[in-house]
Every structure is written in structure tokens, then in C-alpha cells.
mmCIF file of C-alpha atoms in Angstrom:
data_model
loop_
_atom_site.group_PDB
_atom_site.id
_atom_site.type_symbol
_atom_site.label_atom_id
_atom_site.label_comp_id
_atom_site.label_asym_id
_atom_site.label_seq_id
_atom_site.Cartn_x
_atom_site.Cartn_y
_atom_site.Cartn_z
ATOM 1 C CA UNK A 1 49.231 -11.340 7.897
ATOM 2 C CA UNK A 2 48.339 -8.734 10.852
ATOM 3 C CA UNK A 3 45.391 -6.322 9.811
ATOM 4 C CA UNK A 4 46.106 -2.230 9.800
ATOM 5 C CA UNK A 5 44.499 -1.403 13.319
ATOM 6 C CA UNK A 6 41.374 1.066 11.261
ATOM 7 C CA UNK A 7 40.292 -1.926 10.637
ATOM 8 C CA UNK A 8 40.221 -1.401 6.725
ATOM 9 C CA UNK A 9 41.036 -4.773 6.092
ATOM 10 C CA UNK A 10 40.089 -8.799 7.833
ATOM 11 C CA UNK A 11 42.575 -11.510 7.754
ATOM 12 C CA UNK A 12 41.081 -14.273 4.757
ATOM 13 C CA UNK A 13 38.328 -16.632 6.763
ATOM 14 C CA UNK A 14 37.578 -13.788 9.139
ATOM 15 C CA UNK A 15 33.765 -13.753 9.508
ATOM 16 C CA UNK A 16 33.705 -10.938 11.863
ATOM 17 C CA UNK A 17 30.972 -8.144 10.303
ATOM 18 C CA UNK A 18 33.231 -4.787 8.220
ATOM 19 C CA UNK A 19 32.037 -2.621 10.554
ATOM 20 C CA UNK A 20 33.251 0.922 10.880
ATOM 21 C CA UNK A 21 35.563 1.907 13.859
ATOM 22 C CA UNK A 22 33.756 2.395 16.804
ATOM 23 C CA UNK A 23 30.314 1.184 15.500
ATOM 24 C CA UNK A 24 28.322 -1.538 17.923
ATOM 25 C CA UNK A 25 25.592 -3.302 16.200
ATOM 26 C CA UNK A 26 22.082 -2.766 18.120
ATOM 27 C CA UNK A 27 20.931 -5.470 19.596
ATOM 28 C CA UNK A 28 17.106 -6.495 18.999
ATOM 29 C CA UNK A 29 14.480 -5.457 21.866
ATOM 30 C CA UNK A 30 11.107 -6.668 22.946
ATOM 31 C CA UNK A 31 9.216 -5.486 20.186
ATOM 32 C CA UNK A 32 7.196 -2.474 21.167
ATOM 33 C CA UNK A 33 3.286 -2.548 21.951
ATOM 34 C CA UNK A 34 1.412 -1.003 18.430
ATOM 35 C CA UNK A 35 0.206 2.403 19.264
ATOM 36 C CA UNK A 36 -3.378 3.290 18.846
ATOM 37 C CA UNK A 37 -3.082 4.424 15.381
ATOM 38 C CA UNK A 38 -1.565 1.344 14.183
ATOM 39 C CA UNK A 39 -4.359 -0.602 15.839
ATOM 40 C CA UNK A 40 -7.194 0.984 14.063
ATOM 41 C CA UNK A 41 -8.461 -0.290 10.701
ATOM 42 C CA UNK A 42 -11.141 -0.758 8.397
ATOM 43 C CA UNK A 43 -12.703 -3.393 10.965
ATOM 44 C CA UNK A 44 -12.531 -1.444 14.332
ATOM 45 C CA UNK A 45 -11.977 1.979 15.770
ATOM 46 C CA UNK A 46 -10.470 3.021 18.870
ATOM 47 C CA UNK A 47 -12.315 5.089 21.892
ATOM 48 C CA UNK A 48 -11.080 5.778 25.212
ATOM 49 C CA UNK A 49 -11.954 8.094 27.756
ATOM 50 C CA UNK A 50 -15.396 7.818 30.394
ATOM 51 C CA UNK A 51 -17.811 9.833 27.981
ATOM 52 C CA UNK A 52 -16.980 7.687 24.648
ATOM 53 C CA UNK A 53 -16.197 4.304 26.299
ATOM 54 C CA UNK A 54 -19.461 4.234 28.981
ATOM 55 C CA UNK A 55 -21.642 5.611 26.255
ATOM 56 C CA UNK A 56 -20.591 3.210 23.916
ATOM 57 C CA UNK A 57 -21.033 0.304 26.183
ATOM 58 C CA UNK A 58 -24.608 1.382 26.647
ATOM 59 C CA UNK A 59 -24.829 1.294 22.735
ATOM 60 C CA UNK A 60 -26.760 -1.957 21.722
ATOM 61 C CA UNK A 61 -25.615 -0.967 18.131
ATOM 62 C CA UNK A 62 -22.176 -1.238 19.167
ATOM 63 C CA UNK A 63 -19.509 -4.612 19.089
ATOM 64 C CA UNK A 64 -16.719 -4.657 20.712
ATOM 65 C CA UNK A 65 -13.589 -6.471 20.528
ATOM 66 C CA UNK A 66 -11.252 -5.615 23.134
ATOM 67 C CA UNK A 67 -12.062 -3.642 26.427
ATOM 68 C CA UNK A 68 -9.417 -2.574 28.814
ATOM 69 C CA UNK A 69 -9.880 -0.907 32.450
ATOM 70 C CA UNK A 70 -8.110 -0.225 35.202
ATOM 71 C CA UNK A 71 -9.618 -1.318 38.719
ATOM 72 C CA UNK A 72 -11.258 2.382 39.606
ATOM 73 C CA UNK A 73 -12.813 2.955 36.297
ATOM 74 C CA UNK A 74 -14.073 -0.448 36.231
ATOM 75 C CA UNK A 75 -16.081 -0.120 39.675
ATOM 76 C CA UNK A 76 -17.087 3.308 38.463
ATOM 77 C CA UNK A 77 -18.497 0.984 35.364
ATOM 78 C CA UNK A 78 -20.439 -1.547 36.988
ATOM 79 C CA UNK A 79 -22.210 1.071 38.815
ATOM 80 C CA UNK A 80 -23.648 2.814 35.973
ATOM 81 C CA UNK A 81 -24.084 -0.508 33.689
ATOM 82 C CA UNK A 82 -24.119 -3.427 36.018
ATOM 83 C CA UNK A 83 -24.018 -5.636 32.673
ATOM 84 C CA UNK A 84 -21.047 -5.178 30.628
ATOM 85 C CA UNK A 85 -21.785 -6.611 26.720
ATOM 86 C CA UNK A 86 -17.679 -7.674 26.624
ATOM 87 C CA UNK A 87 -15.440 -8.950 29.448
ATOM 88 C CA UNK A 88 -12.582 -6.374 30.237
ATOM 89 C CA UNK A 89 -9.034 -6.688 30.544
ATOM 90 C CA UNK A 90 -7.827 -5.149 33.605
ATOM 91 C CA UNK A 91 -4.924 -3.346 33.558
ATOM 92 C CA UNK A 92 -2.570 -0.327 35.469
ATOM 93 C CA UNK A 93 -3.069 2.761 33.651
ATOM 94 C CA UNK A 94 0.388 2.367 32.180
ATOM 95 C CA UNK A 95 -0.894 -0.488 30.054
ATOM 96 C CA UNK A 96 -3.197 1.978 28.268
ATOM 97 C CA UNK A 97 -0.568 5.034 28.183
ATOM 98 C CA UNK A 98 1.556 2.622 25.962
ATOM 99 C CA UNK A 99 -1.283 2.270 23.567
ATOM 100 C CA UNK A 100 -2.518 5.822 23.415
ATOM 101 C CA UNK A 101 1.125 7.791 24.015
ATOM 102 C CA UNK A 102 1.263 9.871 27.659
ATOM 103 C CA UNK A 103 -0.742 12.874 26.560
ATOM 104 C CA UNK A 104 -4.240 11.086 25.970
ATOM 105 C CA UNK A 105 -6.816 11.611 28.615
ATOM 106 C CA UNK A 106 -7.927 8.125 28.866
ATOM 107 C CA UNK A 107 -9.788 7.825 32.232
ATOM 108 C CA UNK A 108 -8.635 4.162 32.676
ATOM 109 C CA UNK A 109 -10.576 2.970 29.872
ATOM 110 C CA UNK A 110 -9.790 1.612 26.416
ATOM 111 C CA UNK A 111 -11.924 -0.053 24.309
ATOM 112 C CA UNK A 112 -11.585 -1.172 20.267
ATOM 113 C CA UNK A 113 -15.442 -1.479 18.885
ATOM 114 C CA UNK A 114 -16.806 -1.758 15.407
ATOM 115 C CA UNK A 115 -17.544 1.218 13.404
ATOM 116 C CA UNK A 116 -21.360 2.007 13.969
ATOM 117 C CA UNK A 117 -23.152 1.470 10.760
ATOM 118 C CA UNK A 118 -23.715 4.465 8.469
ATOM 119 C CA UNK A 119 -27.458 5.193 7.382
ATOM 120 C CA UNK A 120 -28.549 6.129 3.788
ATOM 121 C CA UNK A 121 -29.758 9.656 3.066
ATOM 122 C CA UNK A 122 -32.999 8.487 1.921
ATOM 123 C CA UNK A 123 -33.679 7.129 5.684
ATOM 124 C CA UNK A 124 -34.039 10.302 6.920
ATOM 125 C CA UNK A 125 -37.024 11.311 8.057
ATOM 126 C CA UNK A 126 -39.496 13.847 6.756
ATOM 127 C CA UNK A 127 -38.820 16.077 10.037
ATOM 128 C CA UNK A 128 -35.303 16.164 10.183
ATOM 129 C CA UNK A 129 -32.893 18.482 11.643
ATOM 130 C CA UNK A 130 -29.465 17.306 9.688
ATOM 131 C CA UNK A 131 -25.955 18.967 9.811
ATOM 132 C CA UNK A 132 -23.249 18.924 6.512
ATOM 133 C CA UNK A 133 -19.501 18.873 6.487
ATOM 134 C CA UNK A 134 -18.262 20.991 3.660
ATOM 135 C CA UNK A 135 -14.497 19.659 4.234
ATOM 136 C CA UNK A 136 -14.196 20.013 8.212
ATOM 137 C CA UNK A 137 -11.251 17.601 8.480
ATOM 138 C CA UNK A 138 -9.958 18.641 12.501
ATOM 139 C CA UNK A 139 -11.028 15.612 14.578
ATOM 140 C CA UNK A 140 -11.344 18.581 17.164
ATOM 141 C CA UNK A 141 -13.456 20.679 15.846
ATOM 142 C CA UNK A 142 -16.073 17.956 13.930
ATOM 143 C CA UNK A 143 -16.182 16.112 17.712
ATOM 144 C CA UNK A 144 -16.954 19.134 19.065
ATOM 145 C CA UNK A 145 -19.972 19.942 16.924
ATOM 146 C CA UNK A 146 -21.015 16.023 17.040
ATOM 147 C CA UNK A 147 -21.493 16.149 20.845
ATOM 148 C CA UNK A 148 -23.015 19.812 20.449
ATOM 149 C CA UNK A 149 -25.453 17.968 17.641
ATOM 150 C CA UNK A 150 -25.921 15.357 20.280
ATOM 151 C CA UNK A 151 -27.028 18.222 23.001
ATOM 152 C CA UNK A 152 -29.522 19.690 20.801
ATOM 153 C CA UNK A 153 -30.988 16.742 19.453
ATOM 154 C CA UNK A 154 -29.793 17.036 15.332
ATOM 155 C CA UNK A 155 -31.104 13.638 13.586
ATOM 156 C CA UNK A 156 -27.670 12.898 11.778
ATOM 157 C CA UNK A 157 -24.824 14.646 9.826
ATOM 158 C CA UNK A 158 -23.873 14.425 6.239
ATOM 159 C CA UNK A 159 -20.544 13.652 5.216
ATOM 160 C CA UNK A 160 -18.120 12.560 3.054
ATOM 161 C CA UNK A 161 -16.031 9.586 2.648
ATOM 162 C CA UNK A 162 -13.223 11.976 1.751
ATOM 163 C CA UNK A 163 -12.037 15.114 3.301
ATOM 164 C CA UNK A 164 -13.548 13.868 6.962
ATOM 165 C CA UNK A 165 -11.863 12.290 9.773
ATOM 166 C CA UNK A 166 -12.831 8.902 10.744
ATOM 167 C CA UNK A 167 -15.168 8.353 13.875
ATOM 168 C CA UNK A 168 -12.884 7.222 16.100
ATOM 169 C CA UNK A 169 -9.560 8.220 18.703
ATOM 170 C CA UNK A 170 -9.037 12.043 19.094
ATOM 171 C CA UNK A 171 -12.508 12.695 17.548
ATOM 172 C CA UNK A 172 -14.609 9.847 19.481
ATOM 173 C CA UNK A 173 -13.077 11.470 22.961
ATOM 174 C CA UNK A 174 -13.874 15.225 21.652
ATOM 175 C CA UNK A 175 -17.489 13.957 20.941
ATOM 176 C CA UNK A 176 -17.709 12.627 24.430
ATOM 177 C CA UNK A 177 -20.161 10.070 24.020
ATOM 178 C CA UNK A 178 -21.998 12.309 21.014
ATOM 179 C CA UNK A 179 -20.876 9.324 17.938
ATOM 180 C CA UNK A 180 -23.620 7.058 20.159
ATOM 181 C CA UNK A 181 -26.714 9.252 19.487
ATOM 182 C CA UNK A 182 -25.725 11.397 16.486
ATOM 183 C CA UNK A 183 -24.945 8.720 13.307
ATOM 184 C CA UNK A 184 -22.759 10.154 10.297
ATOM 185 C CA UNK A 185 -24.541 9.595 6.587
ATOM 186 C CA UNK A 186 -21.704 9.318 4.456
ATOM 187 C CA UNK A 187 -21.973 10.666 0.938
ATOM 188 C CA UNK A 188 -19.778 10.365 -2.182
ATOM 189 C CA UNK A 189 -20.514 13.936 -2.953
ATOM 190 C CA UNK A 190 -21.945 16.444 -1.249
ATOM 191 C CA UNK A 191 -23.088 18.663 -3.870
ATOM 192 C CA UNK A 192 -25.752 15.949 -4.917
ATOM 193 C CA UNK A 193 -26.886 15.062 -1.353
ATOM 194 C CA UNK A 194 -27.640 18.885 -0.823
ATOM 195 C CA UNK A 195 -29.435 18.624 -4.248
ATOM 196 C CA UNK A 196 -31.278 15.275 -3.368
ATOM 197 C CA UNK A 197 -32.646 16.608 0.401
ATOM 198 C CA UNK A 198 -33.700 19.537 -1.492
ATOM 199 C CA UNK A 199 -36.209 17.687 -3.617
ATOM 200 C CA UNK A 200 -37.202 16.703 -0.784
ATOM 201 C CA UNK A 201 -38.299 19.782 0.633
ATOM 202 C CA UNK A 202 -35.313 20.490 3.254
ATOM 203 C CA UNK A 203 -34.195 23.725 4.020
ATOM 204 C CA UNK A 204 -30.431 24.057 2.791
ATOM 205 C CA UNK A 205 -28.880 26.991 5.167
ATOM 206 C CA UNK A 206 -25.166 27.350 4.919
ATOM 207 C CA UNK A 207 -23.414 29.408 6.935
ATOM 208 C CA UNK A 208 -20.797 32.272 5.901
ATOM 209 C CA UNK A 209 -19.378 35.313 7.573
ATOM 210 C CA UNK A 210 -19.769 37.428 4.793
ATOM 211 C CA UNK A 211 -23.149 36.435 3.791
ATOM 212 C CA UNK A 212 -26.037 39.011 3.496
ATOM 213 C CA UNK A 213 -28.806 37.564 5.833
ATOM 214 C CA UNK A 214 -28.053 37.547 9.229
ATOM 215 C CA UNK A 215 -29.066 34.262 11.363
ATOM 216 C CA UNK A 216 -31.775 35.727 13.152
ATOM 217 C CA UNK A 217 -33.614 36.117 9.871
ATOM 218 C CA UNK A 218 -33.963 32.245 9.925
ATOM 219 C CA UNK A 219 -35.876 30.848 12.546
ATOM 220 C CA UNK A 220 -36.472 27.362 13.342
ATOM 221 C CA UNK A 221 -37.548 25.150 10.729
ATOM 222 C CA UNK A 222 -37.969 21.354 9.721
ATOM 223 C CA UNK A 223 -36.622 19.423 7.838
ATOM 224 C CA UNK A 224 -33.622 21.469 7.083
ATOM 225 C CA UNK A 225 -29.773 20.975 6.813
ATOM 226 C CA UNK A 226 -27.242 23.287 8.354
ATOM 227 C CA UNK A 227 -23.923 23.465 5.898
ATOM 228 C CA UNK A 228 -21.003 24.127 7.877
ATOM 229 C CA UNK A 229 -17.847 24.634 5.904
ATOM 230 C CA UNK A 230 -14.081 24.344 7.178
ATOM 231 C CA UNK A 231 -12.297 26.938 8.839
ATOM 232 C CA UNK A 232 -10.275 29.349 6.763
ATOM 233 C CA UNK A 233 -12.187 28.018 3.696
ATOM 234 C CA UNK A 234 -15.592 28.085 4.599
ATOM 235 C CA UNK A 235 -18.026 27.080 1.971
ATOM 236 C CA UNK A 236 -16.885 25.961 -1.082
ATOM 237 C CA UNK A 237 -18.668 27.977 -4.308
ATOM 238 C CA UNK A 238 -20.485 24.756 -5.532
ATOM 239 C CA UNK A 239 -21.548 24.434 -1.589
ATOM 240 C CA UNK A 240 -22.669 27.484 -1.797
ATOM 241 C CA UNK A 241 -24.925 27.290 -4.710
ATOM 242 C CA UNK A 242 -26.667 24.247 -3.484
ATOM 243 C CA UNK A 243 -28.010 26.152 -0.357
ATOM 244 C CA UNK A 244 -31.394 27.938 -0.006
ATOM 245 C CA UNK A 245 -29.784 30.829 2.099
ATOM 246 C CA UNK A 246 -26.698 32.142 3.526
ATOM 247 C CA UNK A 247 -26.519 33.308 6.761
ATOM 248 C CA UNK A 248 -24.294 34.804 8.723
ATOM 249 C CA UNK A 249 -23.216 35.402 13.023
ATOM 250 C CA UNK A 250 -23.188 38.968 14.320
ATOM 251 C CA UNK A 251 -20.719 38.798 16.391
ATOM 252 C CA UNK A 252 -20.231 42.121 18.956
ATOM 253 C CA UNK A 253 -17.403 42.156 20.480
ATOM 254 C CA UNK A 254 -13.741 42.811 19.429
ATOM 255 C CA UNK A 255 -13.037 39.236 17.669
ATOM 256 C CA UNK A 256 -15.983 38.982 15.129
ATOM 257 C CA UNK A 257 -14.975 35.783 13.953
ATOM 258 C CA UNK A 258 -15.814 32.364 15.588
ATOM 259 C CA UNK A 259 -14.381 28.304 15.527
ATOM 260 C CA UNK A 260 -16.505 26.197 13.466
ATOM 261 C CA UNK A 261 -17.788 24.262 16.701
ATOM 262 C CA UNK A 262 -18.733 27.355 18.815
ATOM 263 C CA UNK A 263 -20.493 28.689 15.111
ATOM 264 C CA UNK A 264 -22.692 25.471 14.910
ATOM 265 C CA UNK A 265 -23.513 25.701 18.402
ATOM 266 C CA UNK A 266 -25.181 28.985 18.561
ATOM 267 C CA UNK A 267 -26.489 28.448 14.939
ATOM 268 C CA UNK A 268 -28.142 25.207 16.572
ATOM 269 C CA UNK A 269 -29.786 26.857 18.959
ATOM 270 C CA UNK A 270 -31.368 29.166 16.868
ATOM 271 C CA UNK A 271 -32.519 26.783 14.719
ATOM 272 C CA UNK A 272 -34.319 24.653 17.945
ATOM 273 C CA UNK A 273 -35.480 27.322 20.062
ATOM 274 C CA UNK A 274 -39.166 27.304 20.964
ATOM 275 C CA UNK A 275 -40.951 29.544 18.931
ATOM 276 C CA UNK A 276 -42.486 32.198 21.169
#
């Protein structure tokens, strides 16, 4: 029996695959290097870039498990820490493009670490200067405001397990080497941690564009917590209740409003300057 040439039907025994007409069968590759968001998990986190890696490295809190570098940044290492606590891989900077995708600013360095560990809100300290997510969820923005909390010396910031990116790619390298010095308190709720650093005699300021004080009427005090909410959103109403006062930027120019990073920046700084 000869088969109709479409290939509808096999002579009996045929093992050959019913495949449509004109359809090849893909033949299996080298399986492809995990990307950097495969790689992280609950036991590591990924940084990359000179700020986050170098800064990290000088972390005794930190472990590592993996550190790659290419032969430049690796010399521009063992300048600035002589003693390296892991043993890198070195690579070509195409080894690390695979991992991160071609866009990532990576330096020549790569490194998967353990998460630092998370303090209680009940270690900090009498004095402190702390910042709060309200829902900030753009690994942009919250490393932005980490190394800006870094710069102006903020004791820790208050956050949630939910709603909050984790502490490590895109928002380690925005942070620039801020996650080192600046450790996240993470809180089941953050309606009860404003309430608990309350009791505790902390200043709760949250700040809103449309509230009635403006920020100069709050100069800088300790212990108090700055309440940043996300953009678009801003406070939530139960946020907003927990806080002592609302203050708000007067902005003068044509745009009055502001990104949540460049807002906790100049709230920051009125909150530290020396009083005159």
C-alpha cells in the first residue's frame, strides 16, 4: 500500500512520528545558563555592579557564595580590599551578561551573598532616625532612598514582608552600596510598628502633598520615623492616622510634585541639618 503524498496516512509498522507537512522537530540545545532571577532564592540574593559588590565585600556581616570578576575589575578589587573573604571566578564580561541579560550595568562583577540579617524593632535605639515604607514596591525608587538613607546617616528602615521588593538585583545596584550600612526591619504590619515606636516616644512624620503643615515647620528631631508612602498612592488612611504630623514639600517651580526618592532626600535633610 503507497501512502497519499499529505502524508495523512503511514504504511502499518511505520514508526516514523505523524507529523504535519512541512513540520521539522527541534532538536535539543545546550541548555541555557539560568538568568539572575532564576538564581535568586530564599537562601541568597544577587548584587552586581562596583558600589554593591565592593561594599559588600567589605561587609563582615555578609557570606558569600559565588563571586565572579572579570580581570580589570578584579585588579581594581585587590586595590581597595587586598583580602577578598571568597575566591572569585574570573570570567569575560560576557559570562556575566548571560546571567544578568545585556542591559545590566554590571562593572565586571557578580556576586550571589546571603541576605543580611533583619533586626527587630525593639533593637532600635533610643536616638534613632528610622525611615517607613507605606507600600513603595519600585526597586528604583526604594534603592534610591536606601543609598540617600545611607548618605545622611538614617539608623534603619521599616518595612514590610509584603508589598516591598526584596534587597537584592535592580534594587541592591540602585542602592549602590547603601543595603551595607542602612539594614531593613521587616514588619508584619506597619500600622502596629508605627503604633509600637510611638510608645516609645518617636516622632511619627508622614509625608503628603496635600497635608496642612509644611516641612519647614518640623525641624530636626530624635528619635523619629519618616513615613514615606508610594507614588500615586501616597499614604494609606490607616498610615495616616498612626502619624504625629503630616507634612508636606513646597515645591516652586512649574512641576510641584516630586519622585518618592528625590521627596525623602530633601525631607532628610531637613530632618539632620544642624540646628543653627
Amino acid at each position: 500500500m503507497t501512502p497519499p503524498r499529505d502524508g495523512s496516512a503511514k504504511p502499518p509498522g511505520s514508526k516514523r512520528p505523524d507529523f504535519k507537512q512541512g513540520f521539522r522537530p527541534r532538536r535539543p540545545g545546550p541548555p541555557r545558563p539560568p538568568s539572575h532571577t532564576q538564581r535568586e532564592g530564599m537562601d541568597h540574593v544577587v548584587l552586581y555592579g562596583w558600589h554593591p559588590v565592593s561594599q559588600a565585600l567589605a561587609n563582615a556581616g555578609r557570606r558569600f557564595h559565588r563571586l565572579l570578576a572579570t580581570e580589570n575589575a578584579l585588579l581594581r578589587l585587590k586595590e581597595t580590599l587586598p583580602a577578598l573573604p571568597i575566591e572569585p571566578e574570573i570570567v569575560r564580561p560576557g559570562a556575566i551578561d548571560r546571567l544578568l541579560g545585556p542591559d545590566a550595568v554590571h562593572q565586571g562583577l557578580y556576586a550571589e551573598a546571603e541576605p543580611l540579617e533583619a533586626p527587630a524593632l525593639d533593637a532600635m535605639p533610643d536616638d534613632a532616625l528610622l525611615l517607613a515604607f507605606d507600600q513603595i514596591t519600585d526597586p528604583h525608587n526604594v534603592g534610591a532612598i536606601v543609598r540617600t538613607a545611607a548618605a545622611f546617616g538614617v539608623t534603619a528602615i521599616v518595612t514590610t514582608a509584603r508589598h516591598s521588593p526584596n534587597a537584592t538585583g535592580v534594587m541592591a545596584k540602585s542602592a549602590s552600596g547603601g543595603l551595607e550600612h542602612v539594614p531593613l526591619v521587616v514588619v508584619r504590619n506597619l500600622a502596629e510598628a508605627l503604633i509600637e515606636l510611638g510608645e516609645r516616644g518617636f516622632t511619627r512624620i508622614g509625608l503628603d502633598s496635600d497635608a496642612d503643615a509644611p516641612l519647614d515647620s518640623v525641624g530636626p528631631r530624635r528619635p523619629a520615623v519618616l513615613v514615606l508612602g508610594a507614588e500615586g498612592k501616597g499614604l494609606r488612611q490607616r498610615t495616616r492616622e498612626c502619624c504625629d504630623v503630616l507634612v508636606r514639600i513646597d515645591a516652586t517651580g512649574a512641576i510641584r510634585s516630586l519622585n518618592v526618592s528625590n521627596a525623602a532626600a530633601i525631607t532628610l535633610y531637613a530632618l539632620t541639618r544642624p540646628v543653627a
